[in-house]
Amino acid sequence: MEMDNNLLTAMVERWRKETHTFHLLEGVMTITLKDVAMLTELPIDVDAIIQSSRKPLNGWGQFISERLGINILKEAQEGRRVPPLHKSMLLIPWLVRTVGELPEDATDAQIERYARIYLICLVGGFLFPNKTGGNMHCMWLRVLLEDCDEIGRKSWGSACLAMIYSVLCKCMDPKTKQVGGPMFILQLWVWEHLPTFAPICPANSWGPDEPLRQWAYGARWIGAITRLTFLDGYRQHLDCIEFNEVTF
């Protein structure tokens, strides 16, 4: 989905960290846990994700090598311009290139390893990316490299919401130029609740047999053409938006 940075910037300017709400002309609004659950279908009513960000006793390199069978320590010591592991940050594109494609005669162990690496890319590159979009903090590996059944019993939805709140509060610092986090969820939320800003959505008129019906509600915006209005245009509209322009 194409990100509308001007729209997100205009919304950030309306955010107040004291109340975790967007301040509009007619009142305040905020993104809720229910919004995240409906838009993404990420689980919210299971165990919270609680993990330490401290590196393991033998370091993250040894941890990754033991769990994924990749000698990342050797790669990190070869004087690469962009090391795959630096300051507890793992370079996701390097991980994808190193693993390559899954062979047709793959063993169960190989399939499990590929599944875990797919989850690492999904979490680090999509749900919780940093501002570069290519690195993820290794603390997520503690969750993603444990028992597979446990991964699905984690409240990923609440973790996303917590990170959105954190990112929005950090954006209030004038020195902040780039942010990470699942900002696509915020954009979907704006399109749903402030339809004036929503783009043309080709999947908007779902029939009862549409395959997208089986997906998360936010999937209806797949292929949408973003308006890409100028920042001043969004600001002016938010200055005078009325109650009847908000969808609850």
Coordinates of N, CA and C in Angstrom, one line a residue:
M1 N 0.8 -1.2 0.0 CA 0.0 0.0 0.0 C 0.9 1.2 0.0
E2 N 0.6 2.2 -0.9 CA 1.3 3.4 -1.0 C 1.0 4.2 0.3
M3 N 2.1 4.8 0.9 CA 1.9 5.6 2.1 C 1.7 7.0 1.7
D4 N 0.8 7.7 2.3 CA 0.5 9.1 2.1 C 1.2 9.9 3.2
N5 N 2.4 10.3 3.0 CA 3.2 10.9 4.1 C 2.6 12.3 4.5
N6 N 2.0 13.0 3.5 CA 1.4 14.3 3.8 C 0.2 14.1 4.7
L7 N -0.6 13.1 4.5 CA -1.8 12.8 5.4 C -1.3 12.5 6.8
L8 N -0.3 11.6 6.9 CA 0.2 11.2 8.2 C 0.8 12.3 8.9
T9 N 1.5 13.2 8.2 CA 2.1 14.4 8.8 C 1.0 15.3 9.4
A10 N 0.0 15.5 8.6 CA -1.1 16.4 9.1 C -1.8 15.8 10.3
M11 N -1.9 14.5 10.4 CA -2.5 13.8 11.6 C -1.6 13.9 12.8
V12 N -0.3 13.7 12.5 CA 0.7 13.8 13.6 C 0.6 15.2 14.3
E13 N 0.4 16.2 13.5 CA 0.3 17.6 14.0 C -0.9 17.8 14.9
R14 N -1.9 16.9 14.8 CA -3.1 17.0 15.6 C -3.0 16.1 16.9
W15 N -1.9 15.4 17.0 CA -1.8 14.4 18.1 C -1.3 15.1 19.4
R16 N -1.8 14.7 20.5 CA -1.4 15.2 21.8 C -1.0 14.0 22.7
K17 N 0.2 14.0 23.1 CA 0.7 12.9 23.9 C 0.2 12.9 25.3
E18 N -0.4 14.0 25.8 CA -1.0 14.0 27.1 C -2.2 13.1 27.2
T19 N -3.0 13.1 26.1 CA -4.2 12.3 26.1 C -4.2 11.1 25.1
H20 N -3.2 11.0 24.3 CA -3.1 10.0 23.2 C -4.3 10.1 22.3
T21 N -4.6 11.3 21.9 CA -5.8 11.6 21.0 C -5.4 12.6 19.9
F22 N -6.2 12.6 18.8 CA -6.1 13.6 17.8 C -7.1 14.7 18.1
H23 N -6.7 15.9 18.1 CA -7.6 17.0 18.5 C -8.1 17.6 17.2
L24 N -9.4 17.6 16.9 CA -10.1 18.1 15.8 C -11.1 19.2 16.2
L25 N -11.7 19.8 15.2 CA -12.5 21.0 15.5 C -13.7 20.6 16.4
E26 N -14.3 19.4 16.1 CA -15.5 19.0 16.8 C -15.2 18.2 18.1
G27 N -14.0 17.8 18.3 CA -13.7 17.0 19.5 C -12.4 16.2 19.3
V28 N -12.3 15.1 20.0 CA -11.0 14.3 19.9 C -11.4 12.9 19.4
M29 N -10.4 12.3 18.8 CA -10.5 10.9 18.3 C -9.2 10.2 18.6
T30 N -9.2 8.8 18.6 CA -8.0 8.1 18.7 C -8.2 6.7 18.1
I31 N -7.1 6.1 17.7 CA -7.1 4.7 17.2 C -7.1 3.8 18.4
T32 N -8.0 2.8 18.4 CA -8.2 1.9 19.5 C -7.8 0.5 19.2
L33 N -7.8 -0.4 20.2 CA -7.4 -1.8 20.0 C -8.4 -2.5 19.1
K34 N -9.7 -2.1 19.2 CA -10.7 -2.7 18.3 C -10.4 -2.3 16.9
D35 N -10.0 -1.1 16.7 CA -9.6 -0.7 15.3 C -8.5 -1.5 14.7
V36 N -7.5 -1.8 15.5 CA -6.4 -2.6 15.0 C -6.8 -4.0 14.7
A37 N -7.6 -4.6 15.6 CA -8.1 -5.9 15.4 C -8.9 -6.1 14.2
M38 N -9.8 -5.1 13.9 CA -10.7 -5.2 12.8 C -9.9 -5.0 11.4
L39 N -9.0 -4.0 11.5 CA -8.3 -3.7 10.2 C -7.2 -4.8 9.9
T40 N -6.6 -5.4 10.8 CA -5.5 -6.3 10.5 C -5.8 -7.8 10.9
E41 N -6.8 -8.0 11.8 CA -7.1 -9.3 12.4 C -5.9 -9.9 13.1
L42 N -5.0 -9.0 13.6 CA -4.0 -9.5 14.5 C -4.6 -9.8 15.9
P43 N -4.2 -10.8 16.5 CA -4.8 -11.2 17.8 C -4.5 -10.2 18.9
I44 N -5.6 -10.0 19.7 CA -5.5 -9.0 20.8 C -5.9 -9.6 22.2
D45 N -6.6 -10.7 22.2 CA -7.1 -11.2 23.5 C -6.3 -12.4 24.0
V46 N -5.0 -12.4 23.7 CA -4.1 -13.5 24.2 C -3.0 -12.9 25.0
D47 N -1.9 -13.6 25.2 CA -0.8 -13.2 26.0 C -0.1 -11.9 25.5
A48 N 0.2 -11.0 26.4 CA 1.0 -9.8 26.0 C 2.4 -10.2 25.6
I49 N 3.0 -9.5 24.7 CA 4.4 -9.7 24.3 C 5.3 -9.0 25.3
I50 N 6.0 -9.7 26.1 CA 6.9 -9.2 27.1 C 8.3 -9.9 27.0
Q51 N 9.2 -9.1 26.4 CA 10.5 -9.7 26.2 C 11.6 -8.6 26.6
S52 N 12.7 -9.1 27.1 CA 13.8 -8.2 27.4 C 14.6 -7.9 26.1
S53 N 15.1 -6.6 26.1 CA 15.8 -6.2 24.9 C 17.3 -6.4 25.1
R54 N 17.7 -6.9 26.3 CA 19.1 -7.2 26.6 C 19.6 -8.3 25.7
K55 N 20.8 -8.2 25.3 CA 21.4 -9.2 24.4 C 21.7 -10.5 25.2
P56 N 21.7 -11.7 24.6 CA 22.0 -12.9 25.3 C 23.4 -12.9 25.9
L57 N 23.7 -13.9 26.7 CA 25.0 -14.0 27.3 C 26.1 -14.0 26.3
N58 N 25.9 -14.8 25.2 CA 26.9 -15.0 24.2 C 26.7 -14.1 23.0
G59 N 25.8 -13.1 23.1 CA 25.6 -12.1 22.1 C 24.5 -12.6 21.1
W60 N 24.0 -11.6 20.3 CA 23.0 -11.9 19.3 C 23.5 -12.8 18.2
G61 N 24.7 -12.6 17.8 CA 25.3 -13.3 16.7 C 25.3 -14.8 17.0
Q62 N 25.7 -15.2 18.2 CA 25.7 -16.6 18.5 C 24.3 -17.1 18.6
F63 N 23.4 -16.3 19.1 CA 22.0 -16.7 19.3 C 21.3 -17.0 17.9
I64 N 21.6 -16.1 16.9 CA 21.1 -16.3 15.6 C 21.7 -17.6 14.9
S65 N 23.0 -17.7 15.1 CA 23.7 -18.9 14.5 C 23.1 -20.2 15.0
E66 N 22.8 -20.2 16.3 CA 22.3 -21.5 16.9 C 20.9 -21.8 16.5
R67 N 20.1 -20.7 16.4 CA 18.6 -20.9 16.1 C 18.3 -21.0 14.7
L68 N 19.1 -20.4 13.8 CA 18.8 -20.4 12.4 C 19.8 -21.1 11.5
G69 N 20.9 -21.5 12.1 CA 21.9 -22.2 11.4 C 22.7 -21.3 10.4
I70 N 22.8 -20.0 10.6 CA 23.4 -19.1 9.7 C 24.6 -18.5 10.5
N71 N 25.8 -18.6 9.9 CA 27.0 -18.1 10.5 C 27.1 -16.6 10.3
I72 N 26.3 -15.9 11.1 CA 26.3 -14.5 10.9 C 27.5 -13.8 11.6
L73 N 28.2 -14.5 12.5 CA 29.4 -14.0 13.1 C 30.5 -13.9 12.1
K74 N 30.6 -14.8 11.2 CA 31.6 -14.8 10.1 C 31.4 -13.6 9.2
E75 N 30.1 -13.4 8.8 CA 29.7 -12.3 7.9 C 30.0 -11.0 8.6
A76 N 29.8 -10.9 9.9 CA 30.0 -9.6 10.6 C 31.4 -9.2 10.7
Q77 N 32.3 -10.2 10.6 CA 33.7 -10.0 10.9 C 34.5 -9.8 9.6
E78 N 33.8 -9.8 8.4 CA 34.5 -9.7 7.1 C 34.7 -8.3 6.6
G79 N 34.4 -7.3 7.5 CA 34.6 -5.9 7.2 C 33.6 -5.4 6.1
R80 N 32.4 -5.9 6.2 CA 31.4 -5.4 5.3 C 31.1 -3.9 5.6
R81 N 30.7 -3.2 4.5 CA 30.4 -1.8 4.6 C 29.1 -1.6 5.5
V82 N 28.2 -2.5 5.2 CA 26.9 -2.5 6.0 C 26.8 -3.9 6.7
P83 N 27.3 -4.1 7.9 CA 27.3 -5.4 8.5 C 25.9 -5.9 8.8
P84 N 25.7 -7.2 8.7 CA 24.3 -7.7 8.8 C 23.8 -7.6 10.3
L85 N 24.7 -7.5 11.2 CA 24.4 -7.3 12.6 C 25.2 -6.2 13.2
H86 N 24.5 -5.2 13.7 CA 25.2 -4.0 14.2 C 24.3 -3.4 15.3
K87 N 24.9 -3.3 16.5 CA 24.2 -2.7 17.6 C 22.8 -3.3 17.9
S88 N 22.8 -4.6 17.9 CA 21.5 -5.3 18.1 C 20.5 -5.2 17.1
M89 N 20.9 -4.7 15.9 CA 20.0 -4.5 14.8 C 20.4 -5.5 13.7
L90 N 19.4 -6.3 13.2 CA 19.6 -7.3 12.1 C 19.1 -6.7 10.8
L91 N 20.0 -6.9 9.8 CA 19.7 -6.4 8.4 C 18.8 -7.4 7.7
I92 N 17.6 -7.1 7.5 CA 16.6 -8.1 7.0 C 17.0 -8.4 5.5
P93 N 17.2 -7.5 4.6 CA 17.6 -7.9 3.2 C 18.7 -8.8 3.1
W94 N 19.7 -8.7 4.0 CA 20.8 -9.6 4.0 C 20.4 -11.0 4.4
L95 N 19.5 -11.1 5.4 CA 18.9 -12.4 5.8 C 18.2 -13.1 4.6
V96 N 17.4 -12.3 3.9 CA 16.7 -12.9 2.8 C 17.6 -13.4 1.7
R97 N 18.6 -12.6 1.3 CA 19.6 -13.0 0.3 C 20.4 -14.2 0.8
T98 N 20.7 -14.3 2.0 CA 21.5 -15.4 2.5 C 20.8 -16.7 2.4
V99 N 19.5 -16.7 2.8 CA 18.7 -17.9 2.8 C 18.4 -18.4 1.4
G100 N 18.1 -17.5 0.5 CA 17.7 -17.9 -0.9 C 16.4 -18.5 -1.0
E101 N 16.2 -19.4 -1.9 CA 14.9 -20.0 -2.2 C 14.8 -21.4 -1.5
L102 N 13.6 -21.8 -1.1 CA 13.4 -23.1 -0.5 C 13.4 -24.2 -1.6
P103 N 14.3 -25.2 -1.5 CA 14.3 -26.3 -2.5 C 13.0 -27.1 -2.5
E104 N 12.7 -27.7 -3.6 CA 11.5 -28.5 -3.7 C 11.5 -29.7 -2.8
D105 N 12.7 -30.3 -2.6 CA 12.8 -31.5 -1.7 C 13.2 -31.1 -0.3
A106 N 12.8 -29.9 0.2 CA 13.2 -29.4 1.5 C 12.7 -30.4 2.6
T107 N 13.5 -30.5 3.6 CA 13.1 -31.3 4.8 C 12.2 -30.5 5.7
D108 N 11.7 -31.1 6.7 CA 10.8 -30.4 7.7 C 11.6 -29.4 8.4
A109 N 12.8 -29.7 8.7 CA 13.7 -28.7 9.4 C 13.9 -27.5 8.6
Q110 N 14.1 -27.6 7.3 CA 14.4 -26.5 6.4 C 13.1 -25.7 6.2
I111 N 11.9 -26.4 6.1 CA 10.7 -25.7 6.0 C 10.4 -24.8 7.2
E112 N 10.7 -25.4 8.4 CA 10.4 -24.7 9.7 C 11.4 -23.4 9.7
R113 N 12.6 -23.6 9.3 CA 13.5 -22.5 9.3 C 13.1 -21.4 8.4
Y114 N 12.6 -21.7 7.2 CA 12.1 -20.7 6.2 C 10.8 -20.0 6.8
A115 N 10.0 -20.8 7.5 CA 8.8 -20.2 8.1 C 9.2 -19.2 9.1
R116 N 10.2 -19.5 9.9 CA 10.6 -18.5 11.0 C 11.2 -17.3 10.3
I117 N 12.0 -17.5 9.3 CA 12.6 -16.3 8.6 C 11.5 -15.5 7.9
Y118 N 10.5 -16.1 7.4 CA 9.4 -15.3 6.8 C 8.7 -14.5 7.9
L119 N 8.5 -15.0 9.1 CA 8.0 -14.3 10.2 C 8.9 -13.1 10.6
I120 N 10.2 -13.4 10.6 CA 11.1 -12.3 11.0 C 11.0 -11.2 10.0
C121 N 10.9 -11.5 8.7 CA 10.7 -10.4 7.7 C 9.4 -9.7 7.8
L122 N 8.4 -10.5 8.2 CA 7.0 -9.9 8.3 C 7.0 -8.9 9.5
V123 N 7.5 -9.4 10.6 CA 7.5 -8.6 11.8 C 8.5 -7.4 11.7
G124 N 9.7 -7.7 11.3 CA 10.8 -6.6 11.3 C 10.6 -5.7 10.1
G125 N 10.1 -6.1 9.0 CA 10.0 -5.3 7.8 C 8.7 -4.7 7.6
F126 N 7.6 -5.2 8.3 CA 6.3 -4.7 8.0 C 5.6 -4.2 9.2
L127 N 5.5 -5.0 10.3 CA 4.8 -4.6 11.4 C 5.6 -3.6 12.3
F128 N 6.8 -3.9 12.5 CA 7.6 -3.1 13.4 C 8.9 -2.6 12.8
P129 N 8.9 -2.0 11.6 CA 10.1 -1.6 10.9 C 10.7 -0.4 11.7
N130 N 12.0 -0.2 11.6 CA 12.6 1.1 12.1 C 12.5 2.1 11.0
K131 N 13.1 3.3 11.2 CA 12.9 4.3 10.2 C 13.6 4.1 8.9
T132 N 14.5 3.1 8.8 CA 15.1 2.8 7.5 C 14.3 1.7 6.8
G133 N 13.5 1.0 7.5 CA 12.7 0.0 6.9 C 13.4 -1.3 6.6
G134 N 14.7 -1.4 6.8 CA 15.5 -2.6 6.5 C 16.1 -3.3 7.7
N135 N 16.0 -2.7 8.9 CA 16.6 -3.3 10.1 C 15.5 -3.6 11.1
M136 N 15.7 -4.6 11.9 CA 14.8 -4.9 13.1 C 15.7 -5.2 14.3
H137 N 15.1 -4.8 15.4 CA 15.8 -5.1 16.7 C 15.8 -6.6 17.0
C138 N 16.9 -7.1 17.4 CA 17.0 -8.5 17.7 C 16.1 -9.0 18.8
M139 N 15.6 -8.1 19.6 CA 14.7 -8.5 20.7 C 13.5 -9.3 20.2
W140 N 13.1 -9.0 19.0 CA 11.9 -9.7 18.4 C 12.2 -11.2 18.2
L141 N 13.5 -11.5 18.0 CA 13.9 -12.9 17.8 C 13.6 -13.8 18.9
R142 N 13.6 -13.2 20.1 CA 13.3 -14.0 21.3 C 11.9 -14.6 21.2
V143 N 11.0 -13.8 20.6 CA 9.6 -14.3 20.4 C 9.5 -15.2 19.2
L144 N 10.1 -14.8 18.1 CA 9.9 -15.5 16.8 C 10.7 -16.8 16.7
L145 N 11.7 -17.0 17.6 CA 12.5 -18.2 17.5 C 12.1 -19.2 18.6
E146 N 11.0 -18.9 19.3 CA 10.6 -19.9 20.3 C 9.6 -20.9 19.7
D147 N 8.8 -21.6 20.5 CA 7.9 -22.6 20.0 C 6.9 -21.9 19.1
C148 N 6.7 -22.6 17.9 CA 5.8 -22.0 16.9 C 4.4 -21.7 17.4
D149 N 3.9 -22.6 18.2 CA 2.5 -22.5 18.7 C 2.4 -21.2 19.6
E150 N 3.4 -20.9 20.3 CA 3.4 -19.8 21.2 C 3.4 -18.5 20.4
I151 N 4.0 -18.4 19.2 CA 4.0 -17.2 18.4 C 2.6 -16.7 18.1
G152 N 1.7 -17.7 17.8 CA 0.3 -17.3 17.5 C -0.5 -17.0 18.7
R153 N 0.0 -17.2 19.9 CA -0.7 -16.9 21.1 C -0.2 -15.6 21.7
K154 N 0.3 -14.7 20.9 CA 0.8 -13.5 21.4 C -0.1 -12.3 20.9
S155 N -0.2 -11.3 21.7 CA -1.1 -10.2 21.3 C -0.3 -9.2 20.4
W156 N -0.2 -9.5 19.2 CA 0.5 -8.7 18.2 C -0.3 -7.4 18.0
G157 N -1.6 -7.5 18.0 CA -2.4 -6.3 17.8 C -2.1 -5.2 18.8
S158 N -2.0 -5.6 20.1 CA -1.8 -4.6 21.2 C -0.4 -4.0 21.1
A159 N 0.6 -4.9 20.6 CA 2.0 -4.4 20.5 C 2.0 -3.4 19.4
C160 N 1.3 -3.6 18.3 CA 1.2 -2.6 17.2 C 0.7 -1.3 17.7
L161 N -0.4 -1.4 18.4 CA -1.1 -0.1 18.9 C -0.1 0.6 19.8
A162 N 0.5 -0.1 20.7 CA 1.5 0.5 21.6 C 2.6 1.2 20.9
M163 N 3.1 0.6 19.8 CA 4.2 1.2 19.0 C 3.6 2.4 18.2
I164 N 2.4 2.4 17.7 CA 1.8 3.5 17.1 C 1.8 4.7 18.0
Y165 N 1.3 4.5 19.2 CA 1.2 5.6 20.2 C 2.6 6.1 20.5
S166 N 3.6 5.2 20.7 CA 5.0 5.7 21.0 C 5.5 6.5 19.8
V167 N 5.3 6.0 18.6 CA 5.9 6.8 17.4 C 5.2 8.1 17.3
L168 N 3.9 8.2 17.5 CA 3.2 9.5 17.4 C 3.7 10.5 18.4
C169 N 4.0 10.0 19.6 CA 4.5 10.9 20.7 C 5.9 11.4 20.3
K170 N 6.7 10.5 19.7 CA 8.1 10.9 19.3 C 8.0 11.9 18.2
C171 N 7.0 11.8 17.4 CA 6.9 12.7 16.2 C 6.7 14.2 16.7
M172 N 6.2 14.3 17.9 CA 6.0 15.7 18.4 C 7.3 16.5 18.6
D173 N 8.4 15.8 18.6 CA 9.7 16.4 18.7 C 10.0 17.0 17.4
P174 N 10.2 18.4 17.3 CA 10.5 19.0 16.0 C 11.8 18.5 15.3
K175 N 12.7 17.8 16.1 CA 13.9 17.3 15.5 C 13.7 16.0 14.7
T176 N 12.5 15.4 15.0 CA 12.2 14.1 14.3 C 11.9 14.3 12.8
K177 N 12.6 13.5 12.0 CA 12.5 13.6 10.5 C 11.9 12.4 9.9
Q178 N 12.2 11.2 10.6 CA 11.7 10.0 10.0 C 11.2 9.1 11.2
V179 N 10.3 8.2 10.9 CA 9.8 7.3 12.0 C 9.6 5.9 11.4
G180 N 9.5 5.0 12.3 CA 9.2 3.6 11.8 C 7.8 3.2 12.4
G181 N 7.7 1.9 12.6 CA 6.4 1.4 13.2 C 5.3 1.1 12.1
P182 N 4.2 0.5 12.6 CA 3.2 0.1 11.7 C 2.2 1.3 11.3
M183 N 2.8 2.3 10.6 CA 2.0 3.5 10.3 C 1.0 3.2 9.2
F184 N 1.1 2.1 8.6 CA 0.0 1.7 7.6 C -1.3 1.5 8.3
I185 N -1.3 1.1 9.6 CA -2.5 0.9 10.3 C -3.2 2.3 10.6
L186 N -2.3 3.2 10.9 CA -2.9 4.6 11.1 C -3.5 5.1 9.9
Q187 N -2.9 4.9 8.7 CA -3.4 5.4 7.5 C -4.7 4.7 7.2
L188 N -4.8 3.4 7.4 CA -6.1 2.7 7.2 C -7.2 3.3 8.1
W189 N -6.8 3.6 9.3 CA -7.7 4.1 10.3 C -8.3 5.4 9.9
V190 N -7.4 6.3 9.3 CA -7.9 7.6 8.9 C -8.8 7.4 7.7
W191 N -8.5 6.5 6.8 CA -9.4 6.3 5.6 C -10.7 5.8 6.0
E192 N -10.8 5.0 7.1 CA -12.1 4.4 7.5 C -12.9 5.5 8.3
H193 N -12.3 6.2 9.1 CA -13.0 7.1 10.0 C -13.2 8.6 9.5
L194 N -12.3 8.9 8.5 CA -12.4 10.3 7.9 C -12.4 10.0 6.4
P195 N -13.5 9.5 5.9 CA -13.6 9.1 4.5 C -13.4 10.2 3.5
T196 N -13.4 11.5 3.9 CA -13.1 12.6 3.0 C -11.7 12.4 2.5
F197 N -10.8 11.9 3.3 CA -9.4 11.7 2.9 C -9.1 10.4 2.2
A198 N -10.1 9.5 2.1 CA -9.9 8.2 1.6 C -9.7 8.2 0.1
P199 N -8.9 7.4 -0.5 CA -8.7 7.3 -1.9 C -9.8 6.5 -2.6
I200 N -9.7 6.5 -3.9 CA -10.6 5.6 -4.7 C -10.2 4.2 -4.4
C201 N -11.2 3.4 -4.0 CA -10.9 2.0 -3.6 C -11.5 1.0 -4.5
P202 N -10.7 0.3 -5.4 CA -11.3 -0.6 -6.4 C -12.0 -1.8 -5.7
A203 N -11.7 -2.1 -4.5 CA -12.3 -3.3 -3.8 C -13.4 -2.9 -2.9
N204 N -13.9 -1.6 -3.0 CA -14.9 -1.1 -2.0 C -16.2 -1.8 -2.1
S205 N -16.6 -2.3 -3.3 CA -17.9 -2.9 -3.4 C -17.8 -4.4 -3.5
W206 N -17.6 -5.0 -2.3 CA -17.4 -6.5 -2.2 C -18.8 -7.1 -2.4
G207 N -18.7 -8.2 -3.2 CA -19.9 -9.1 -3.2 C -19.8 -10.2 -2.2
P208 N -20.9 -10.9 -2.0 CA -20.9 -12.0 -0.9 C -19.9 -13.1 -1.1
D209 N -19.5 -13.3 -2.4 CA -18.5 -14.3 -2.7 C -17.1 -13.8 -3.0
E210 N -16.9 -12.6 -2.7 CA -15.5 -12.0 -2.9 C -14.5 -12.7 -2.1
P211 N -13.3 -13.1 -2.6 CA -12.3 -13.7 -1.8 C -11.8 -12.8 -0.7
L212 N -11.8 -11.5 -1.0 CA -11.2 -10.6 0.0 C -12.1 -10.6 1.3
R213 N -13.3 -11.1 1.2 CA -14.1 -11.2 2.4 C -13.5 -12.0 3.5
Q214 N -12.6 -12.9 3.1 CA -12.0 -13.9 4.0 C -10.8 -13.2 4.7
W215 N -10.4 -12.0 4.3 CA -9.2 -11.4 4.8 C -9.6 -10.4 5.8
A216 N -8.6 -9.7 6.4 CA -8.8 -8.6 7.3 C -9.6 -7.5 6.6
Y217 N -10.3 -6.7 7.4 CA -11.1 -5.7 6.9 C -10.3 -4.6 6.1
G218 N -9.1 -4.4 6.6 CA -8.2 -3.4 5.9 C -7.8 -3.8 4.5
A219 N -8.0 -5.1 4.2 CA -7.6 -5.6 2.9 C -8.4 -5.0 1.8
R220 N -9.5 -4.4 2.1 CA -10.4 -3.8 1.1 C -9.7 -2.6 0.4
W221 N -8.6 -2.1 1.0 CA -7.9 -1.0 0.4 C -6.8 -1.4 -0.5
I222 N -6.7 -2.7 -0.7 CA -5.6 -3.2 -1.6 C -5.8 -2.6 -3.0
G223 N -4.8 -2.1 -3.6 CA -4.9 -1.5 -4.9 C -5.4 -0.1 -4.9
A224 N -5.7 0.5 -3.8 CA -6.3 1.9 -3.7 C -5.3 2.9 -4.2
I225 N -5.8 3.9 -4.9 CA -5.0 5.0 -5.5 C -5.0 6.1 -4.5
T226 N -3.9 6.3 -3.8 CA -3.8 7.4 -2.8 C -4.0 8.8 -3.4
R227 N -4.7 9.6 -2.7 CA -4.9 11.0 -3.3 C -3.7 11.8 -3.4
L228 N -2.8 11.7 -2.4 CA -1.5 12.4 -2.4 C -1.8 13.9 -2.5
T229 N -2.7 14.4 -1.7 CA -2.9 15.9 -1.6 C -1.8 16.6 -0.9
F230 N -1.6 17.9 -1.2 CA -0.5 18.6 -0.6 C -0.8 18.7 0.9
L231 N 0.3 18.9 1.7 CA 0.2 18.9 3.1 C -0.7 20.1 3.6
D232 N -0.6 21.3 2.9 CA -1.4 22.4 3.3 C -2.9 22.1 3.1
G233 N -3.2 21.3 2.0 CA -4.6 21.0 1.8 C -5.2 20.1 2.9
Y234 N -4.4 19.2 3.4 CA -4.9 18.3 4.5 C -5.0 19.2 5.8
R235 N -4.1 20.1 6.0 CA -4.2 20.9 7.2 C -5.4 21.8 7.2
Q236 N -5.7 22.4 6.0 CA -6.9 23.3 5.9 C -8.2 22.5 6.1
H237 N -8.2 21.3 5.6 CA -9.5 20.5 5.8 C -9.6 20.1 7.2
L238 N -8.5 19.7 7.9 CA -8.6 19.3 9.3 C -9.0 20.5 10.2
D239 N -8.7 21.7 9.7 CA -9.0 22.9 10.5 C -10.5 23.1 10.6
C240 N -11.2 22.6 9.6 CA -12.7 22.9 9.5 C -13.5 21.7 9.3
I241 N -13.0 20.5 9.6 CA -13.8 19.2 9.4 C -14.9 19.2 10.4
E242 N -16.1 18.8 10.0 CA -17.3 18.8 10.8 C -17.7 17.4 11.3
F243 N -18.6 17.3 12.2 CA -18.9 16.1 12.8 C -19.5 15.1 11.8
N244 N -20.3 15.6 10.9 CA -20.9 14.7 9.9 C -20.0 14.1 8.9
E245 N -18.7 14.6 8.9 CA -17.7 14.0 8.0 C -16.9 12.9 8.7
V246 N -17.2 12.5 9.9 CA -16.6 11.5 10.6 C -17.4 10.2 10.7
T247 N -16.8 9.1 10.4 CA -17.5 7.8 10.4 C -17.1 7.1 11.7
F248 N -18.1 6.6 12.4 CA -17.8 5.9 13.7 C -18.1 4.4 13.6

